[in-house]
Short mmCIF file of C-alpha atoms and ligand atoms in Angstrom, two decimals:
data_model
loop_
_atom_site.label_atom_id
_atom_site.label_comp_id
_atom_site.label_asym_id
_atom_site.label_seq_id
_atom_site.Cartn_x
_atom_site.Cartn_y
_atom_site.Cartn_z
CA UNK A 3 0.60 -0.09 -0.50
CA UNK A 4 1.58 2.84 -0.74
CA UNK A 5 1.98 6.37 1.32
CA UNK A 6 3.06 9.84 0.24
CA UNK A 7 5.28 11.36 3.15
CA UNK A 8 5.84 14.57 3.13
CA UNK A 9 8.45 16.98 5.00
CA UNK A 10 5.62 20.29 4.97
CA UNK A 11 6.87 24.27 5.77
CA UNK A 12 8.51 24.53 2.18
CA UNK A 13 7.66 27.82 -0.12
CA UNK A 14 6.88 26.18 -3.50
CA UNK A 15 8.02 28.12 -6.49
CA UNK A 16 8.25 27.02 -10.32
CA UNK A 17 6.31 25.90 -13.25
CA UNK A 18 3.85 23.04 -13.25
CA UNK A 19 2.09 22.17 -16.75
CA UNK A 20 -1.40 20.54 -16.38
CA UNK A 21 -2.45 17.43 -17.43
CA UNK A 22 -5.62 17.06 -19.56
CA UNK A 23 -9.28 16.73 -17.54
CA UNK A 24 -9.94 13.24 -16.32
CA UNK A 25 -13.75 14.23 -16.15
CA UNK A 26 -13.73 14.69 -19.30
CA UNK A 27 -11.28 12.45 -21.17
CA UNK A 28 -13.57 9.87 -19.39
CA UNK A 29 -16.66 10.49 -21.26
CA UNK A 30 -14.30 11.47 -24.67
CA UNK A 31 -13.07 7.48 -24.51
CA UNK A 32 -16.86 6.07 -23.69
CA UNK A 33 -17.98 8.42 -27.13
CA UNK A 34 -15.54 7.09 -29.27
CA UNK A 35 -17.13 3.51 -28.63
CA UNK A 36 -20.15 5.25 -30.31
CA UNK A 37 -18.43 5.54 -33.24
CA UNK A 38 -17.57 3.80 -36.64
CA UNK A 39 -14.31 4.05 -37.10
CA UNK A 40 -10.62 4.86 -35.13
CA UNK A 41 -10.32 7.55 -33.06
CA UNK A 42 -7.04 9.19 -31.65
CA UNK A 43 -7.54 10.50 -28.42
CA UNK A 44 -4.68 12.99 -26.97
CA UNK A 45 -3.95 14.88 -23.56
CA UNK A 46 -5.43 12.47 -21.45
CA UNK A 47 -4.22 12.65 -18.44
CA UNK A 48 -2.22 8.79 -17.05
CA UNK A 49 -4.39 7.90 -14.29
CA UNK A 50 -6.19 4.97 -12.90
CA UNK A 51 -9.35 5.88 -14.22
CA UNK A 52 -8.39 6.61 -17.25
CA UNK A 53 -6.88 3.01 -17.66
CA UNK A 54 -9.76 1.53 -15.84
CA UNK A 55 -11.88 3.13 -18.59
CA UNK A 56 -9.36 2.00 -21.52
CA UNK A 57 -9.76 -1.66 -19.92
CA UNK A 58 -13.79 -1.53 -19.76
CA UNK A 59 -13.83 -0.47 -23.53
CA UNK A 60 -11.41 -3.56 -24.12
CA UNK A 61 -13.58 -6.18 -22.19
CA UNK A 62 -16.72 -4.95 -24.84
CA UNK A 63 -14.46 -5.71 -27.05
CA UNK A 64 -12.63 -2.87 -28.57
CA UNK A 65 -8.95 -2.35 -29.34
CA UNK A 66 -7.80 0.38 -27.28
CA UNK A 67 -4.07 1.24 -26.93
CA UNK A 68 -3.45 3.74 -24.22
CA UNK A 69 0.11 5.28 -23.86
CA UNK A 70 1.98 7.41 -20.39
CA UNK A 71 2.04 9.96 -23.31
CA UNK A 72 -1.59 10.88 -23.40
CA UNK A 73 -2.39 9.85 -26.38
CA UNK A 74 -5.38 6.56 -26.65
CA UNK A 75 -6.13 4.96 -29.89
CA UNK A 76 -9.86 3.50 -29.87
CA UNK A 77 -11.27 1.11 -32.22
CA UNK A 78 -14.82 0.53 -31.90
CA UNK A 79 -15.26 -1.52 -34.75
CA UNK A 80 -15.64 -4.94 -32.47
CA UNK A 81 -17.90 -3.56 -29.24
CA UNK A 82 -20.31 -6.10 -28.15
CA UNK A 83 -23.60 -5.75 -26.33
CA UNK A 84 -21.56 -7.34 -23.09
CA UNK A 85 -22.03 -6.81 -19.70
CA UNK A 86 -19.30 -5.21 -18.44
CA UNK A 87 -17.14 -6.69 -15.72
CA UNK A 88 -18.41 -6.10 -11.98
CA UNK A 89 -15.69 -5.32 -10.62
CA UNK A 90 -14.06 -2.99 -13.18
CA UNK A 91 -16.87 -1.00 -13.10
CA UNK A 92 -17.63 -0.59 -9.36
CA UNK A 93 -13.80 1.00 -9.48
CA UNK A 94 -15.22 4.44 -10.35
CA UNK A 95 -18.38 6.52 -11.26
CA UNK A 96 -17.63 7.07 -14.78
CA UNK A 97 -18.94 3.73 -15.78
CA UNK A 98 -22.34 5.08 -15.73
CA UNK A 99 -21.42 6.34 -19.21
CA UNK A 100 -21.50 2.80 -20.42
CA UNK A 101 -25.52 2.82 -20.31
CA UNK A 102 -25.36 6.14 -22.46
CA UNK A 103 -22.96 3.97 -25.30
CA UNK A 104 -24.52 0.67 -25.05
CA UNK A 105 -27.91 1.96 -25.44
CA UNK A 106 -26.86 4.61 -28.25
CA UNK A 107 -25.26 1.72 -30.04
CA UNK A 108 -27.04 -1.59 -29.32
CA UNK A 109 -30.69 0.28 -27.88
CA UNK A 110 -30.10 -2.51 -24.99
CA UNK A 111 -27.58 -2.10 -21.89
CA UNK A 112 -27.55 -4.26 -19.11
CA UNK A 113 -24.30 -2.99 -16.10
CA UNK A 114 -23.52 -3.48 -12.69
CA UNK A 115 -24.37 -0.41 -10.61
CA UNK A 116 -21.47 2.00 -11.00
CA UNK A 117 -18.43 2.72 -7.62
CA UNK A 118 -17.27 5.95 -7.19
CA UNK A 119 -15.52 7.89 -4.64
CA UNK A 120 -17.55 7.71 -1.27
CA UNK A 121 -18.48 11.49 -0.79
CA UNK A 122 -22.54 10.54 -0.07
CA UNK A 123 -25.48 9.30 -1.85
CA UNK A 124 -24.70 9.57 -5.56
CA UNK A 125 -28.02 8.05 -7.16
CA UNK A 126 -28.28 8.10 -11.27
CA UNK A 127 -32.30 8.89 -10.99
CA UNK A 128 -31.73 11.40 -13.66
CA UNK A 129 -29.99 9.34 -16.14
CA UNK A 130 -32.55 6.91 -15.94
CA UNK A 131 -35.35 8.89 -16.47
CA UNK A 132 -33.91 10.94 -19.33
CA UNK A 133 -32.97 7.29 -20.73
CA UNK A 134 -36.66 6.66 -20.47
CA UNK A 135 -37.91 9.53 -22.02
CA UNK A 136 -35.78 8.52 -24.79
CA UNK A 137 -38.14 5.02 -24.99
CA UNK A 138 -35.94 2.96 -22.85
CA UNK A 139 -37.16 1.27 -20.18
CA UNK A 140 -34.99 0.29 -16.87
CA UNK A 141 -35.66 -2.59 -14.96
CA UNK A 142 -33.61 -1.95 -11.58
CA UNK A 143 -32.11 -5.60 -10.12
CA UNK A 144 -28.60 -7.04 -9.53
CA UNK A 145 -27.92 -4.97 -12.42
CA UNK A 146 -29.42 -2.14 -14.79
CA UNK A 147 -31.08 -3.17 -17.78
CA UNK A 148 -32.22 -0.71 -20.35
CA UNK A 149 -34.32 -1.66 -23.02
CA UNK A 150 -35.89 0.44 -26.18
CA UNK A 151 -37.32 -1.33 -29.41
CA UNK A 152 -35.90 2.64 -30.63
CA UNK A 153 -34.03 5.34 -29.61
CA UNK A 154 -36.37 8.29 -30.11
CA UNK A 155 -35.72 12.16 -29.33
CA UNK A 156 -37.70 13.55 -26.72
CA UNK A 157 -37.44 16.77 -24.08
CA UNK A 158 -35.85 15.56 -21.22
CA UNK A 159 -35.52 17.51 -17.77
CA UNK A 160 -32.49 17.42 -15.72
CA UNK A 161 -31.22 19.11 -12.41
CA UNK A 162 -27.52 20.56 -13.46
CA UNK A 163 -26.33 16.54 -13.51
CA UNK A 164 -22.83 16.35 -14.96
CA UNK A 165 -23.19 12.67 -15.52
CA UNK A 166 -26.78 12.46 -16.74
CA UNK A 167 -26.08 15.75 -19.03
CA UNK A 168 -23.40 13.30 -20.96
CA UNK A 169 -24.98 10.06 -20.41
CA UNK A 170 -28.15 11.91 -22.24
CA UNK A 171 -25.90 13.44 -24.82
CA UNK A 172 -24.40 9.99 -25.35
CA UNK A 173 -27.62 8.24 -25.97
CA UNK A 174 -29.11 11.30 -27.42
CA UNK A 175 -26.71 11.29 -30.52
CA UNK A 176 -27.89 7.66 -31.89
CA UNK A 177 -31.16 8.28 -31.15
CA UNK A 178 -33.89 9.25 -34.13
CA UNK A 179 -35.02 12.89 -34.51
CA UNK A 180 -34.03 15.51 -31.85
CA UNK A 181 -33.49 15.71 -28.40
CA UNK A 182 -33.49 18.94 -26.09
CA UNK A 183 -31.97 18.22 -23.06
CA UNK A 184 -33.31 21.16 -20.19
CA UNK A 185 -31.49 22.08 -16.93
CA UNK A 186 -28.06 20.58 -18.32
CA UNK A 187 -24.34 21.20 -16.58
CA UNK A 188 -22.35 23.61 -17.63
CA UNK A 189 -19.03 21.96 -17.08
CA UNK A 190 -16.24 22.38 -19.16
CA UNK A 191 -15.81 18.76 -19.30
CA UNK A 192 -19.51 18.20 -20.90
CA UNK A 193 -18.58 20.92 -23.71
CA UNK A 194 -15.66 18.88 -24.45
CA UNK A 195 -17.54 15.74 -24.98
CA UNK A 196 -20.10 17.72 -26.91
CA UNK A 197 -16.79 19.07 -28.92
CA UNK A 198 -15.87 15.59 -29.53
CA UNK A 199 -18.92 14.30 -30.56
CA UNK A 200 -19.53 17.44 -33.02
CA UNK A 201 -15.69 16.59 -34.73
CA UNK A 202 -17.49 13.01 -35.67
CA UNK A 203 -20.42 14.43 -37.15
CA UNK A 204 -23.07 14.13 -34.61
CA UNK A 205 -25.19 17.29 -33.91
CA UNK A 206 -24.89 18.80 -30.93
CA UNK A 207 -25.79 22.81 -30.19
CA UNK A 208 -25.45 24.48 -26.70
CA UNK A 209 -23.45 22.54 -24.77
CA UNK A 210 -22.37 25.06 -21.61
CA UNK A 211 -25.76 26.63 -21.32
CA UNK A 212 -29.00 25.43 -19.80
CA UNK A 213 -30.49 23.67 -22.71
CA UNK A 214 -28.49 21.37 -25.06
CA UNK A 215 -30.23 20.36 -28.98
CA UNK A 216 -28.98 17.42 -30.42
CA UNK A 217 -30.48 15.92 -33.70
CA UNK A 218 -29.32 11.78 -33.65
CA UNK A 219 -27.19 10.63 -36.18
CA UNK A 220 -26.72 7.12 -37.51
CA UNK A 221 -23.18 7.67 -38.22
CA UNK A 222 -20.57 8.85 -36.29
CA UNK A 223 -16.71 9.29 -38.32
CA UNK A 224 -13.34 8.93 -37.21
CA UNK A 225 -11.87 11.97 -35.60
CA UNK A 226 -8.78 13.16 -33.71
CA UNK A 227 -9.36 15.10 -30.26
CA UNK A 228 -7.14 16.71 -27.88
CA UNK A 229 -8.55 16.75 -24.42
CA UNK A 230 -8.84 20.43 -22.36
CA UNK A 231 -6.43 20.23 -19.60
CA UNK A 232 -7.89 19.77 -16.22
CA UNK A 233 -10.00 22.58 -14.31
CA UNK A 234 -9.77 20.72 -10.89
CA UNK A 235 -5.63 19.94 -11.32
CA UNK A 236 -5.42 23.56 -12.06
CA UNK A 237 -7.11 24.99 -9.28
CA UNK A 238 -5.17 22.32 -6.69
CA UNK A 239 -2.24 23.56 -7.71
CA UNK A 240 -3.44 27.34 -7.45
CA UNK A 241 -4.54 26.53 -3.99
CA UNK A 242 -1.00 24.81 -3.28
CA UNK A 243 0.92 27.94 -4.43
CA UNK A 244 -1.14 30.13 -1.93
CA UNK A 245 -1.37 27.50 0.71
CA UNK A 246 2.60 27.51 0.76
CA UNK A 247 3.22 31.18 0.41
CA UNK A 248 4.70 30.15 -3.02
CA UNK A 249 5.01 31.41 -6.01
CA UNK A 250 3.53 28.97 -8.84
CA UNK A 251 3.38 29.42 -12.93
CA UNK A 252 0.27 26.91 -13.67
CA UNK A 253 1.08 26.43 -17.45
CA UNK A 254 -1.03 24.46 -19.86
CA UNK A 255 -4.44 25.79 -18.77
CA UNK A 256 -7.62 27.90 -19.28
CA UNK A 257 -7.90 30.69 -17.07
CA UNK A 258 -11.44 31.90 -17.50
CA UNK A 259 -12.43 28.27 -16.40
CA UNK A 260 -10.94 29.76 -13.25
CA UNK A 261 -12.45 32.56 -12.26
CA UNK A 262 -14.09 31.86 -9.57
CA UNK A 263 -11.26 30.45 -7.89
CA UNK A 264 -9.24 32.80 -8.73
CA UNK A 265 -11.77 35.80 -7.28
CA UNK A 266 -11.69 33.40 -4.16
CA UNK A 267 -8.03 32.95 -3.48
CA UNK A 268 -7.76 37.19 -4.11
CA UNK A 269 -9.88 37.74 -1.20
CA UNK A 270 -7.44 35.07 1.01
CA UNK A 271 -4.36 37.29 0.33
CA UNK A 272 -3.11 35.62 -2.37
CA UNK A 273 -2.32 37.12 -5.86
CA UNK A 274 -3.77 35.69 -9.16
CA UNK A 275 -1.86 36.39 -12.67
CA UNK A 276 -3.60 35.18 -15.34
CA UNK A 277 -2.54 34.98 -18.95
CA UNK A 278 -3.65 33.37 -22.18
CA UNK A 279 -3.02 29.59 -21.11
CA UNK A 280 -1.22 30.39 -17.85
CA UNK A 281 -2.25 31.21 -14.54
CA UNK A 282 0.76 32.74 -11.81
CA UNK A 283 -0.56 32.55 -8.23
CA UNK A 284 2.02 33.91 -5.25
CA UNK A 285 1.39 34.84 -1.82
CA UNK A 286 3.60 36.65 0.13
CA UNK A 287 1.94 37.91 3.50
CA UNK A 288 -0.95 35.75 5.68
CA UNK A 289 -3.90 34.19 4.23
CA UNK A 290 -7.71 36.06 5.31
CA UNK A 291 -10.73 33.30 5.76
CA UNK A 292 -13.13 33.25 3.61
CA UNK A 293 -16.54 32.12 3.05
CA UNK A 294 -17.00 29.25 0.37
CA UNK A 295 -20.03 27.74 -1.00
CA UNK A 296 -20.29 24.96 -3.62
CA UNK A 297 -21.89 25.30 -6.58
CA UNK A 298 -22.22 24.04 -10.51
CA UNK A 299 -20.46 25.80 -12.95
CA UNK A 300 -19.52 28.42 -12.83
CA UNK A 301 -20.00 28.40 -9.38
CA UNK A 302 -16.69 27.14 -6.87
CA UNK A 303 -16.16 23.43 -7.83
CA UNK A 304 -17.42 20.94 -5.08
CA UNK A 305 -13.90 18.88 -6.29
CA UNK A 306 -11.94 21.93 -4.95
CA UNK A 307 -13.89 22.61 -1.55
CA UNK A 308 -11.85 19.58 -0.11
CA UNK A 309 -8.04 21.19 -1.31
CA UNK A 310 -9.60 24.92 -0.65
CA UNK A 311 -11.04 24.41 2.90
CA UNK A 312 -7.59 22.82 4.27
CA UNK A 313 -6.16 25.79 2.96
CA UNK A 314 -8.45 27.60 5.35
CA UNK A 315 -7.50 26.07 8.29
CA UNK A 316 -4.96 28.39 8.60
CA UNK A 317 -6.22 31.49 7.59
CA UNK A 318 -6.80 34.29 10.21
CA UNK A 319 -10.51 34.24 11.17
CA UNK A 320 -13.25 31.94 11.08
CA UNK A 321 -14.10 30.91 7.34
CA UNK A 322 -18.03 29.28 6.72
CA UNK A 323 -17.58 26.57 3.84
CA UNK A 324 -21.29 25.16 2.76
CA UNK A 325 -21.02 22.07 0.51
CA UNK A 326 -24.37 21.86 -1.77
CA UNK A 327 -23.47 19.14 -3.69
CA UNK A 328 -22.57 16.06 -1.41
CA UNK A 329 -23.55 15.24 1.54
CA UNK A 330 -19.99 13.92 2.80
CA UNK A 331 -17.45 15.85 1.71
CA UNK A 332 -15.80 16.90 5.11
CA UNK A 333 -13.65 13.60 5.81
CA UNK A 334 -10.32 15.39 5.30
CA UNK A 335 -11.14 17.96 7.70
CA UNK A 336 -11.96 15.60 10.21
CA UNK A 337 -8.43 14.00 9.75
CA UNK A 338 -6.83 17.41 10.06
CA UNK A 339 -8.04 17.72 13.28
CA UNK A 340 -5.21 15.61 14.29
CA UNK A 341 -2.99 18.07 12.78
CA UNK A 342 -4.20 21.19 14.73
CA UNK A 343 -7.02 21.97 12.55
CA UNK A 344 -9.96 23.83 14.48
CA UNK A 345 -13.09 22.87 13.00
CA UNK A 346 -16.67 21.89 13.47
CA UNK A 347 -18.42 20.14 10.77
CA UNK A 348 -22.75 20.52 10.81
CA UNK A 349 -24.51 18.43 8.35
CA UNK A 350 -23.55 20.19 5.22
CA UNK A 351 -21.59 22.91 7.14
CA UNK A 352 -18.19 23.40 7.99
CA UNK A 353 -16.80 25.84 10.28
CA UNK A 354 -13.18 26.72 10.29
CA UNK A 355 -11.69 28.95 12.66
CA UNK A 356 -8.04 29.38 11.32
CA UNK A 357 -4.88 28.38 13.64
CA UNK A 358 -1.39 29.82 13.20
CA UNK A 359 0.04 26.42 12.40
CA UNK A 360 -0.78 22.59 11.53
CA UNK A 361 1.83 19.78 12.42
CA UNK A 362 2.54 16.88 10.65
CA UNK A 363 0.76 13.28 11.67
CA UNK A 364 -0.32 10.33 9.82
CA UNK A 365 -3.64 10.68 8.09
CA UNK A 366 -5.70 9.12 5.92
CA UNK A 367 -7.05 10.11 2.59
CA UNK A 368 -10.75 8.72 2.12
CA UNK A 369 -11.12 9.97 -1.25
CA UNK A 370 -9.81 11.26 -4.09
CA UNK A 371 -9.99 15.31 -3.22
CA UNK A 372 -9.72 14.52 -0.12
CA UNK A 373 -6.14 13.06 -0.77
CA UNK A 374 -5.62 16.28 -2.38
CA UNK A 375 -7.36 18.38 0.53
CA UNK A 376 -4.25 16.21 2.73
CA UNK A 377 -1.35 17.11 0.55
CA UNK A 378 -2.25 20.72 1.08
CA UNK A 379 -2.42 20.09 4.88
CA UNK A 380 0.97 18.02 4.70
CA UNK A 381 2.93 20.63 2.48
CA UNK A 382 1.24 23.65 4.84
CA UNK A 383 2.46 21.30 8.15
CA UNK A 384 5.35 21.84 10.53
CA UNK A 385 6.98 18.32 10.58
CA UNK A 386 6.16 14.91 8.76
CA UNK A 387 2.83 14.04 7.10
CA UNK A 388 2.26 10.70 6.06
CA UNK A 389 -1.04 10.17 3.64
CA UNK A 390 -2.32 6.32 3.22
CA UNK A 391 -5.12 6.15 0.39
CA UNK A 392 -2.77 7.13 -2.43
CA UNK A 393 -4.48 4.67 -4.69
CA UNK A 394 -7.70 7.45 -4.38
CA UNK A 395 -5.05 10.36 -5.00
CA UNK A 396 -3.66 8.35 -8.24
CA UNK A 397 -7.18 8.24 -9.59
CA UNK A 398 -6.54 11.63 -10.79
CA UNK A 399 -3.39 13.03 -10.50
CA UNK A 400 -0.81 12.19 -12.78
CA UNK A 401 2.52 11.82 -11.46
CA UNK A 402 1.37 14.15 -8.13
CA UNK A 403 4.95 13.31 -6.33
CA UNK A 404 7.22 14.31 -9.54
CA UNK A 405 5.28 17.77 -9.69
CA UNK A 406 5.27 18.19 -6.66
CA UNK A 407 9.06 17.61 -5.93
CA UNK A 408 9.49 19.95 -9.45
CA UNK A 409 7.87 22.94 -7.18
CA UNK A 410 10.43 22.50 -4.39
CA UNK A 411 8.10 20.16 -2.13
CA UNK A 412 10.08 17.11 0.33
CA UNK A 413 7.60 14.34 -0.54
CA UNK A 414 8.12 10.65 -1.55
CA UNK A 415 5.89 7.96 -2.41
CA UNK A 416 6.73 4.73 0.14
C1 EPZ B 11 -19.04 14.59 -11.71
O1 EPZ B 11 -19.72 13.60 -10.55
C2 EPZ B 11 -17.67 14.53 -11.46
N1 EPZ B 11 -17.49 12.76 -11.50
C3 EPZ B 11 -17.25 14.56 -9.92
O2 EPZ B 11 -16.17 14.43 -9.81
C4 EPZ B 11 -17.87 16.12 -9.74
O3 EPZ B 11 -17.40 16.01 -8.16
C5 EPZ B 11 -19.05 16.07 -9.90
O4 EPZ B 11 -19.51 15.75 -11.36
C6 EPZ B 11 -19.71 17.53 -9.57
O5 EPZ B 11 -19.08 18.24 -10.48
C7 EPZ B 11 -16.80 12.60 -12.80
O6 EPZ B 11 -17.48 13.48 -13.96
C8 EPZ B 11 -16.68 10.94 -13.15
P1 EPZ B 11 -23.41 14.69 -10.81
P2 EPZ B 11 -21.33 13.03 -11.12
O7 EPZ B 11 -24.27 13.88 -11.60
O8 EPZ B 11 -21.43 13.17 -12.99
C9 EPZ B 11 -27.22 14.67 -7.70
C10 EPZ B 11 -14.08 14.24 -8.68
O9 EPZ B 11 -13.53 14.17 -7.71
N2 EPZ B 11 -27.38 13.30 -8.40
O10 EPZ B 11 -23.05 16.20 -11.24
O11 EPZ B 11 -21.23 12.12 -10.33
C11 EPZ B 11 -25.73 13.59 -6.95
O12 EPZ B 11 -26.31 12.88 -5.62
C12 EPZ B 11 -15.18 13.84 -9.42
O13 EPZ B 11 -13.19 13.96 -9.78
C13 EPZ B 11 -28.71 13.23 -8.65
O14 EPZ B 11 -29.42 13.33 -7.33
O15 EPZ B 11 -21.78 14.30 -10.45
C14 EPZ B 11 -24.88 15.13 -7.01
O16 EPZ B 11 -25.46 15.81 -5.61
C15 EPZ B 11 -16.24 13.22 -7.54
N3 EPZ B 11 -29.27 12.18 -8.98
C16 EPZ B 11 -25.25 16.21 -7.38
O17 EPZ B 11 -26.38 15.71 -8.54
C17 EPZ B 11 -28.77 12.02 -10.77
O18 EPZ B 11 -29.11 11.20 -11.25
C18 EPZ B 11 -24.12 16.17 -8.22
O19 EPZ B 11 -24.04 15.03 -9.48
C19 EPZ B 11 -27.89 12.57 -11.00
C20 EPZ B 11 -26.89 13.55 -9.88
#
């Protein structure tokens, strides 16, 4: 079992290049399974979840070559309507996308329930309601079974779910006629999936707004596509720069995706300089408390609440965090109490009273972004922090210890 050992208290500086977006790469790889020909996808992060998606597609009959340089070549011609292996499906949330592609391709899907980070209940009722609106019958049992005589475009009403929006886009791309999805998620990765599908010949308009209109097509042609930079990795480095009183240039990112995070960091006393494709974050003085309320895009992302709240444990004053998306996304703060953080969690609220110092301890990451938060904590703390549960961090951060070391962190994997 891997652990990360961090000797904290260093001011990090230098430059970091952001990897491709995991949460765009996963559905884009799945979308390639709807194509009739070979697709080449570049700038994928070489992280565990992406590797699992490659394995899942392979198990379903696709030829997938995925290389550590971030390129996947996917030949979906051999895909069959098989039940994807339960052990792989259970490993991540993004396996829900298999429903959309199997339904789109075969009008039929039988899939085990998806896994994913343990951060509270994560129902898929919106996905299922959407598939039903397109004509599928859903039977819930040990496996989820979806069947449609044919898929027919319809009006679908969602509540800004990223996964449901993407799943409906996938299925509706191969449905007959026009589907209008109302109440769509507007996250950058939703737009990326739509762009990829459009490159293959799909007709998807309005991605990035509340309403997406999809005219179904019968065939999708071969395409090459480059995934957008990871918004959450970018934000994690921004927070690390501020938390360590550092000065980091974050290269290969999209600053406009980060506006709400930049604003919040400025409120805490950090300086954020925006370039066309880079951000520079530096901080000299003490951090000041601020309140965070997680919201769907373009609000403050829930995936950055954990690293940000970790940082705020040493900000002067009281910060109030409101987690509106997930029920249990404060486990990192419970761990950080043992490092000296003064935190009170009440349901969806966390009250953080800034302390002068955190102390290195052995802590456990219980989900991906909790892992990122504990890295922030370990970098700020006096002494040595040992983080277990690194498998979660490896699901979404590529070569994390190499990148940290390159900006001056004292970190090693044992
Ligand atoms: C995606 O999860 C991301 N995962 C999550 O990132 C991210 O936290 C989340 O979007 C929100 O931005 C992937 O892209 C693989 P949702 P997803 O459907 O699609 C409720 C990370 O750390 N809901 O937008 O599962 C749900 O319970 C991960 O990288 C329903 O009630 O998120 C949640 O409260 C963690 N019914 C909210 O909506 C549904 O049918 C948002 O979920 C669907 C969702």
